[in-house]
Tab-separated table of C-alpha atoms in Angstrom:
chain	number	residue	atom	x	y	z
I	1	MET	CA	-12.120	-68.526	-7.768
I	2	LYS	CA	-10.125	-65.392	-8.597
I	3	VAL	CA	-11.125	-63.572	-11.787
I	4	VAL	CA	-10.782	-60.088	-13.227
I	5	ILE	CA	-14.103	-58.515	-14.222
I	6	ASN	CA	-14.077	-55.233	-16.128
I	7	GLY	CA	-10.526	-54.634	-14.989
I	8	ASN	CA	-11.231	-55.314	-11.288
I	9	ALA	CA	-9.767	-58.356	-9.538
I	10	MET	CA	-12.409	-60.186	-7.516
I	11	GLU	CA	-13.178	-63.425	-5.793
I	12	LEU	CA	-16.207	-65.431	-6.910
I	13	PRO	CA	-17.915	-68.180	-4.888
I	14	ASP	CA	-16.900	-71.622	-6.200
I	15	THR	CA	-20.531	-72.297	-7.184
I	16	VAL	CA	-20.353	-69.502	-9.769
I	17	ASN	CA	-18.521	-71.540	-12.378
I	18	LEU	CA	-20.460	-70.808	-15.572
I	19	VAL	CA	-21.017	-67.572	-17.506
I	20	SER	CA	-24.776	-67.913	-16.986
I	21	LEU	CA	-24.265	-68.285	-13.228
I	22	LEU	CA	-22.000	-65.242	-13.233
I	23	LEU	CA	-24.800	-63.182	-14.777
I	24	GLU	CA	-27.255	-64.480	-12.188
I	25	HIS	CA	-24.746	-63.718	-9.433
I	26	PHE	CA	-24.810	-60.039	-10.416
I	27	ASN	CA	-28.558	-60.025	-11.299
I	28	LEU	CA	-27.793	-59.354	-14.950
I	29	GLU	CA	-29.631	-62.262	-16.565
I	30	GLU	CA	-32.434	-60.000	-17.857
I	31	LYS	CA	-30.107	-57.259	-19.088
I	32	VAL	CA	-28.722	-56.614	-22.540
I	33	VAL	CA	-25.088	-57.482	-21.869
I	34	ILE	CA	-22.284	-58.908	-23.940
I	35	ILE	CA	-19.634	-61.103	-22.366
I	36	GLU	CA	-16.017	-61.499	-23.318
I	37	GLN	CA	-13.871	-64.182	-21.681
I	38	ASN	CA	-10.143	-63.724	-22.215
I	39	GLN	CA	-10.888	-61.550	-25.268
I	40	GLN	CA	-13.193	-64.219	-26.716
I	41	ILE	CA	-16.829	-63.166	-27.125
I	42	ILE	CA	-19.186	-65.719	-25.613
I	43	ASP	CA	-22.306	-66.133	-27.690
I	44	LYS	CA	-25.557	-65.827	-25.724
I	45	ASN	CA	-26.643	-69.414	-26.325
I	46	LEU	CA	-23.300	-70.650	-24.977
I	47	HIS	CA	-23.543	-68.803	-21.651
I	48	ALA	CA	-24.960	-71.856	-19.872
I	49	GLU	CA	-22.159	-74.138	-21.000
I	50	THR	CA	-19.150	-71.853	-20.819
I	51	ILE	CA	-17.006	-72.730	-17.816
I	52	LEU	CA	-15.224	-70.040	-15.812
I	53	SER	CA	-11.662	-70.728	-14.722
I	54	ASP	CA	-9.348	-69.230	-12.156
I	55	GLY	CA	-7.542	-66.222	-13.626
I	56	ASP	CA	-10.133	-65.517	-16.332
I	57	ARG	CA	-10.384	-61.971	-17.563
I	58	ILE	CA	-14.046	-61.205	-18.089
I	59	GLU	CA	-15.581	-58.167	-19.737
I	60	ILE	CA	-19.261	-57.432	-19.182
I	61	VAL	CA	-20.299	-54.618	-21.515
I	62	HIS	CA	-23.513	-52.960	-22.598
I	63	PHE	CA	-24.817	-50.108	-24.722
I	64	VAL	CA	-24.679	-46.606	-23.305
I	65	GLY	CA	-25.605	-43.243	-24.753
I	66	GLY	CA	-23.199	-42.043	-27.421
I	67	GLY	CA	-23.012	-40.176	-30.697
A	1	MET	CA	-35.955	-43.020	-48.645
A	2	LEU	CA	-32.522	-43.332	-47.116
A	3	GLU	CA	-31.072	-46.721	-48.034
A	4	ILE	CA	-28.151	-48.064	-46.034
A	5	GLY	CA	-27.199	-51.576	-47.080
A	6	PRO	CA	-30.377	-53.653	-46.781
A	7	TYR	CA	-32.202	-51.079	-44.646
A	8	LYS	CA	-34.602	-48.352	-45.749
A	9	PHE	CA	-35.491	-45.346	-43.631
A	10	LYS	CA	-38.081	-42.614	-44.086
A	11	SER	CA	-36.189	-40.260	-41.816
A	12	ARG	CA	-32.873	-38.826	-42.947
A	13	LEU	CA	-31.967	-37.666	-39.463
A	14	LEU	CA	-29.866	-40.045	-37.370
A	15	LEU	CA	-29.660	-39.202	-33.702
A	16	GLY	CA	-26.990	-39.750	-31.064
A	17	THR	CA	-28.016	-40.733	-27.547
A	18	GLY	CA	-25.286	-39.137	-25.413
A	19	LYS	CA	-25.318	-36.303	-22.906
A	20	TYR	CA	-29.050	-35.617	-22.477
A	21	PRO	CA	-30.217	-33.922	-19.281
A	22	SER	CA	-32.536	-36.861	-18.436
A	23	PHE	CA	-33.987	-40.032	-19.929
A	24	ASP	CA	-37.424	-38.408	-20.123
A	25	VAL	CA	-36.131	-35.452	-22.124
A	26	GLN	CA	-34.151	-37.826	-24.281
A	27	LYS	CA	-37.155	-40.032	-24.997
A	28	ALA	CA	-39.238	-36.988	-25.947
A	29	ALA	CA	-36.398	-35.668	-28.132
A	30	VAL	CA	-36.067	-38.996	-29.934
A	31	ASP	CA	-39.824	-38.976	-30.597
A	32	ALA	CA	-39.757	-35.366	-31.825
A	33	SER	CA	-36.797	-36.033	-34.130
A	34	GLY	CA	-38.624	-38.744	-36.062
A	35	SER	CA	-35.279	-40.569	-36.232
A	36	GLU	CA	-35.280	-44.274	-36.966
A	37	VAL	CA	-31.557	-44.798	-36.411
A	38	LEU	CA	-30.026	-44.191	-32.987
A	39	THR	CA	-26.352	-44.398	-32.163
A	40	PHE	CA	-24.941	-45.943	-29.012
A	41	ALA	CA	-21.532	-46.571	-27.487
A	42	VAL	CA	-20.282	-49.841	-25.996
A	43	ARG	CA	-18.867	-49.603	-22.491
A	44	ARG	CA	-18.108	-51.694	-19.426
A	45	MET	CA	-21.128	-52.160	-17.236
A	46	ASN	CA	-21.173	-51.186	-13.587
A	47	ILE	CA	-22.005	-54.709	-12.423
A	48	PHE	CA	-22.500	-53.634	-8.809
A	49	ASP	CA	-25.293	-51.304	-9.826
A	50	ALA	CA	-27.276	-53.487	-12.191
A	51	ASP	CA	-30.502	-51.600	-11.564
A	52	GLN	CA	-29.035	-48.420	-12.947
A	53	PRO	CA	-31.437	-47.265	-15.681
A	54	ASN	CA	-30.334	-47.751	-19.267
A	55	PHE	CA	-31.829	-45.779	-22.152
A	56	LEU	CA	-31.886	-48.799	-24.440
A	57	GLU	CA	-34.348	-50.518	-22.096
A	58	LYS	CA	-36.776	-47.625	-22.488
A	59	LEU	CA	-36.935	-47.975	-26.265
A	60	ASP	CA	-39.249	-50.036	-28.393
A	61	LEU	CA	-36.512	-51.771	-30.366
A	62	GLU	CA	-38.989	-52.687	-33.106
A	63	LYS	CA	-39.174	-48.998	-33.982
A	64	TYR	CA	-35.468	-48.202	-34.187
A	65	LYS	CA	-32.310	-49.540	-35.770
A	66	LEU	CA	-29.301	-49.363	-33.506
A	67	LEU	CA	-26.100	-47.936	-34.884
A	68	PRO	CA	-23.403	-48.686	-32.312
A	69	ASN	CA	-20.177	-46.750	-32.648
A	70	THR	CA	-16.613	-47.754	-31.931
A	71	ALA	CA	-15.961	-44.495	-30.081
A	72	GLY	CA	-12.986	-44.688	-27.769
A	73	ALA	CA	-11.005	-46.853	-30.199
A	74	LYS	CA	-7.614	-45.512	-31.258
A	75	THR	CA	-6.613	-48.444	-33.452
A	76	ALA	CA	-8.312	-50.669	-36.014
A	77	GLU	CA	-7.903	-53.597	-33.635
A	78	GLU	CA	-9.773	-51.814	-30.838
A	79	ALA	CA	-12.528	-50.724	-33.211
A	80	VAL	CA	-12.992	-54.275	-34.490
A	81	ARG	CA	-13.180	-55.581	-30.926
A	82	ILE	CA	-15.912	-53.086	-30.015
A	83	ALA	CA	-17.801	-53.791	-33.251
A	84	ARG	CA	-17.801	-57.532	-32.589
A	85	LEU	CA	-19.050	-56.974	-29.043
A	86	SER	CA	-21.912	-54.814	-30.315
A	87	LYS	CA	-22.953	-57.391	-32.904
A	88	ALA	CA	-22.855	-60.177	-30.319
A	89	SER	CA	-25.775	-58.435	-28.587
A	90	GLY	CA	-27.884	-59.876	-31.395
A	91	LEU	CA	-29.567	-56.478	-31.721
A	92	CYS	CA	-27.709	-54.939	-34.650
A	93	ASP	CA	-25.345	-55.478	-37.555
A	94	MET	CA	-24.641	-51.868	-38.476
A	95	ILE	CA	-21.498	-50.252	-37.120
A	96	LYS	CA	-20.252	-46.690	-37.130
A	97	VAL	CA	-16.496	-47.110	-37.414
A	98	GLU	CA	-14.948	-44.336	-35.383
A	99	VAL	CA	-11.202	-44.471	-34.774
A	100	ILE	CA	-9.946	-41.275	-33.205
A	101	GLY	CA	-6.476	-40.143	-34.225
A	102	CYS	CA	-6.192	-36.873	-32.306
A	103	SER	CA	-7.414	-36.350	-28.757
A	104	LYS	CA	-7.726	-32.574	-29.059
A	105	THR	CA	-9.764	-32.395	-32.259
A	106	LEU	CA	-11.234	-35.931	-32.083
A	107	LEU	CA	-10.568	-36.123	-35.797
A	108	PRO	CA	-10.503	-39.676	-37.122
A	109	ASP	CA	-7.418	-41.677	-38.055
A	110	PRO	CA	-7.924	-42.402	-41.771
A	111	VAL	CA	-5.454	-45.302	-41.966
A	112	GLU	CA	-6.858	-47.197	-38.983
A	113	THR	CA	-10.428	-46.424	-40.090
A	114	LEU	CA	-9.795	-48.006	-43.497
A	115	LYS	CA	-8.191	-51.063	-41.886
A	116	ALA	CA	-11.078	-51.563	-39.466
A	117	ALA	CA	-13.679	-51.058	-42.200
A	118	GLU	CA	-12.061	-53.697	-44.390
A	119	ILE	CA	-12.053	-56.312	-41.613
A	120	LEU	CA	-15.641	-55.570	-40.580
A	121	LEU	CA	-16.916	-55.731	-44.161
A	122	GLU	CA	-15.374	-59.185	-44.476
A	123	GLU	CA	-17.212	-60.188	-41.316
A	124	GLY	CA	-20.542	-59.137	-42.775
A	125	PHE	CA	-21.163	-55.887	-40.923
A	126	ILE	CA	-23.041	-52.966	-42.463
A	127	VAL	CA	-20.200	-50.481	-42.229
A	128	LEU	CA	-20.538	-46.699	-41.900
A	129	PRO	CA	-17.140	-45.098	-41.323
A	130	TYR	CA	-16.841	-41.699	-39.695
A	131	ILE	CA	-14.199	-39.730	-41.618
A	132	SER	CA	-12.929	-36.200	-42.019
A	133	ASP	CA	-14.173	-34.277	-45.066
A	134	ASP	CA	-11.497	-35.840	-47.261
A	135	VAL	CA	-12.652	-36.361	-50.838
A	136	VAL	CA	-10.129	-39.072	-51.704
A	137	LEU	CA	-10.651	-40.974	-48.473
A	138	ALA	CA	-14.426	-40.888	-49.036
A	139	ARG	CA	-13.880	-42.485	-52.452
A	140	LYS	CA	-11.584	-45.161	-51.022
A	141	ILE	CA	-14.106	-45.958	-48.281
A	142	GLU	CA	-16.735	-46.457	-50.971
A	143	GLU	CA	-14.422	-48.553	-53.153
A	144	LEU	CA	-13.795	-50.804	-50.181
A	145	GLY	CA	-17.506	-51.630	-50.199
A	146	CYS	CA	-18.700	-49.590	-47.226
A	147	HIS	CA	-22.428	-48.971	-47.087
A	148	ALA	CA	-22.179	-45.231	-46.399
A	149	VAL	CA	-19.567	-42.554	-45.793
A	150	MET	CA	-19.914	-40.185	-42.869
A	151	PRO	CA	-17.749	-37.089	-43.232
A	152	CYS	CA	-17.753	-34.577	-40.402
A	153	ALA	CA	-18.947	-31.001	-40.839
A	154	SER	CA	-16.465	-29.909	-38.151
A	155	PRO	CA	-14.960	-31.573	-35.055
A	156	ILE	CA	-17.262	-33.619	-32.787
A	157	GLY	CA	-19.284	-31.649	-30.273
A	158	THR	CA	-18.096	-28.228	-31.460
A	159	GLY	CA	-21.294	-27.053	-33.150
A	160	GLN	CA	-19.100	-25.168	-35.621
A	161	GLY	CA	-21.257	-26.150	-38.567
A	162	ILE	CA	-19.922	-26.928	-42.031
A	163	ILE	CA	-16.348	-25.661	-42.171
A	164	ASN	CA	-15.686	-26.717	-45.745
A	165	PRO	CA	-18.889	-26.854	-47.796
A	166	MET	CA	-16.916	-27.256	-51.010
A	167	ASN	CA	-15.246	-30.475	-49.873
A	168	LEU	CA	-18.547	-31.800	-48.627
A	169	GLN	CA	-20.132	-31.104	-51.997
A	170	PHE	CA	-17.255	-32.806	-53.831
A	171	ILE	CA	-17.892	-35.829	-51.624
A	172	THR	CA	-21.660	-35.923	-52.238
A	173	GLU	CA	-21.194	-35.404	-55.989
A	174	GLN	CA	-18.842	-38.344	-56.428
A	175	ALA	CA	-20.555	-40.745	-54.033
A	176	ASN	CA	-22.602	-43.761	-55.073
A	177	VAL	CA	-23.385	-44.694	-51.472
A	178	PRO	CA	-25.209	-42.453	-49.000
A	179	VAL	CA	-23.215	-39.571	-47.580
A	180	ILE	CA	-24.282	-38.855	-44.015
A	181	VAL	CA	-22.830	-35.705	-42.531
A	182	ASP	CA	-21.786	-36.664	-39.023
A	183	ALA	CA	-20.451	-34.381	-36.289
A	184	GLY	CA	-20.072	-30.642	-35.955
A	185	ILE	CA	-23.637	-29.690	-36.828
A	186	GLY	CA	-24.770	-26.939	-34.451
A	187	SER	CA	-27.944	-25.385	-35.784
A	188	PRO	CA	-30.889	-26.340	-37.995
A	189	ALA	CA	-29.348	-24.099	-40.676
A	190	ASP	CA	-26.225	-26.306	-40.651
A	191	ALA	CA	-28.337	-29.442	-41.038
A	192	ALA	CA	-30.333	-27.910	-43.884
A	193	LEU	CA	-27.143	-26.807	-45.636
A	194	ALA	CA	-25.667	-30.309	-45.353
A	195	MET	CA	-28.754	-31.675	-47.071
A	196	GLU	CA	-28.713	-28.925	-49.707
A	197	LEU	CA	-25.118	-29.881	-50.488
A	198	GLY	CA	-26.408	-33.308	-51.425
A	199	ALA	CA	-26.005	-35.308	-48.240
A	200	GLU	CA	-28.464	-38.176	-47.921
A	201	GLY	CA	-28.633	-37.824	-44.174
A	202	VAL	CA	-27.357	-36.039	-41.098
A	203	LEU	CA	-26.164	-37.604	-37.842
A	204	LEU	CA	-26.042	-35.337	-34.840
A	205	ASN	CA	-26.102	-35.541	-31.070
A	206	THR	CA	-24.836	-32.543	-29.111
A	207	ALA	CA	-26.768	-30.064	-31.278
A	208	VAL	CA	-29.920	-31.547	-29.764
A	209	SER	CA	-28.757	-32.799	-26.354
A	210	ALA	CA	-26.996	-29.541	-25.444
A	211	ALA	CA	-29.758	-27.245	-26.720
A	212	LYS	CA	-31.704	-25.297	-24.082
A	213	ASP	CA	-34.791	-27.209	-25.164
A	214	PRO	CA	-33.613	-30.506	-26.667
A	215	VAL	CA	-37.137	-31.623	-27.601
A	216	LYS	CA	-37.850	-28.468	-29.582
A	217	MET	CA	-34.417	-28.627	-31.205
A	218	ALA	CA	-35.010	-32.250	-32.187
A	219	LYS	CA	-38.128	-31.166	-34.040
A	220	ALA	CA	-36.280	-28.206	-35.605
A	221	MET	CA	-33.586	-30.597	-36.873
A	222	LYS	CA	-36.201	-32.938	-38.304
A	223	LEU	CA	-37.780	-30.075	-40.241
A	224	ALA	CA	-34.394	-28.673	-41.303
A	225	VAL	CA	-33.275	-32.009	-42.712
A	226	GLU	CA	-36.563	-32.376	-44.577
A	227	ALA	CA	-36.390	-28.790	-45.893
A	228	GLY	CA	-32.766	-29.155	-46.953
A	229	ARG	CA	-33.494	-32.391	-48.781
A	230	LEU	CA	-36.525	-30.913	-50.561
A	231	GLY	CA	-34.428	-27.904	-51.527
A	232	TYR	CA	-31.721	-30.170	-52.927
A	233	GLU	CA	-34.236	-32.188	-54.932
A	234	ALA	CA	-35.944	-29.017	-56.161
A	235	GLY	CA	-32.637	-27.643	-57.469
A	236	LYS	CA	-31.821	-24.148	-56.350
A	237	MET	CA	-31.640	-21.157	-58.697
A	238	PRO	CA	-28.204	-20.040	-59.805
A	239	ARG	CA	-26.607	-17.172	-57.899
A	240	ARG	CA	-26.181	-13.946	-59.853
A	241	ARG	CA	-24.245	-10.820	-59.240
A	242	TYR	CA	-26.789	-8.124	-60.037
A	243	ALA	CA	-30.447	-7.738	-59.218
A	244	SER	CA	-33.193	-9.100	-61.411
A	245	ALA	CA	-36.690	-7.655	-60.840
A	246	SER	CA	-39.424	-10.126	-60.084
A	247	SER	CA	-42.184	-7.712	-61.161
A	248	PRO	CA	-42.642	-6.959	-64.904
A	249	GLU	CA	-40.999	-3.829	-66.295
A	250	GLU	CA	-43.824	-3.281	-68.789
A	251	GLY	CA	-47.161	-1.645	-68.018
A	252	MET	CA	-45.928	0.853	-65.450
A	253	VAL	CA	-48.581	3.562	-64.804
A	254	PHE	CA	-46.149	6.408	-65.351
A	255	SER	CA	-44.585	5.244	-68.626
């Protein structure tokens, strides 16, 4: 499946078809991250039921140092 | 106590978390500052380097309230998007609305800031807009229902101190919500002056992170904010033009 994550086009294995699986794929399941799918924020408790589709634009963001 | 919306803080110093030489120095500086509110930015994660250390993970989140900013936003729409992302973390509902209108001075765009603040208030955020030291804008921000106003002392990261103390005092005098002086503070004297002018708090970052000894400076800022606040509450003597002896004029041995 072709998706764009954080502005980078990439190919995901077909088994990675849920937001929760995407996080596991990148070893992020324990991290404080916030996910946006096509500009729609995906609530944490919906990660396991939110389906990824070809062409999705995904943002994976977190908190960094700032003033 | 500093009261922002539903939250109460003993410390009146809010600390930014950017640009420290190392996480260890930063952690020690945060401890030394006594701050209970820490600001953060929201950015894309480097997903190919998930083990990269993150300062947030080193903090006991029971001890601190997070104040994410919308830094990087140039429009209300962008600021709202960042604010929503930060709230979706489930870790915070305060937001520092920061919409930059000028890349050279990093001064905020007042129109977009107001727009973003209005939307975020409707969505239930605790809203703290970063603004220039504009007296009328500060009033409008308050009238909108914002939980604090955060005028800058001078442009972000300049360490120029308080450029216009008169404006800042006009703002603190009229305000019914906390005024937190945010940006431009360089020295402990600047922080103390902000508090003496009636600010309820000071938010700073570079003044500590870019000091030669950030940990010592964090402590200096803590003390300066406390001293300035005490001085404000104590009420300073009026200035006068000519000298006034402190020792009695009567009873001199040679009279």
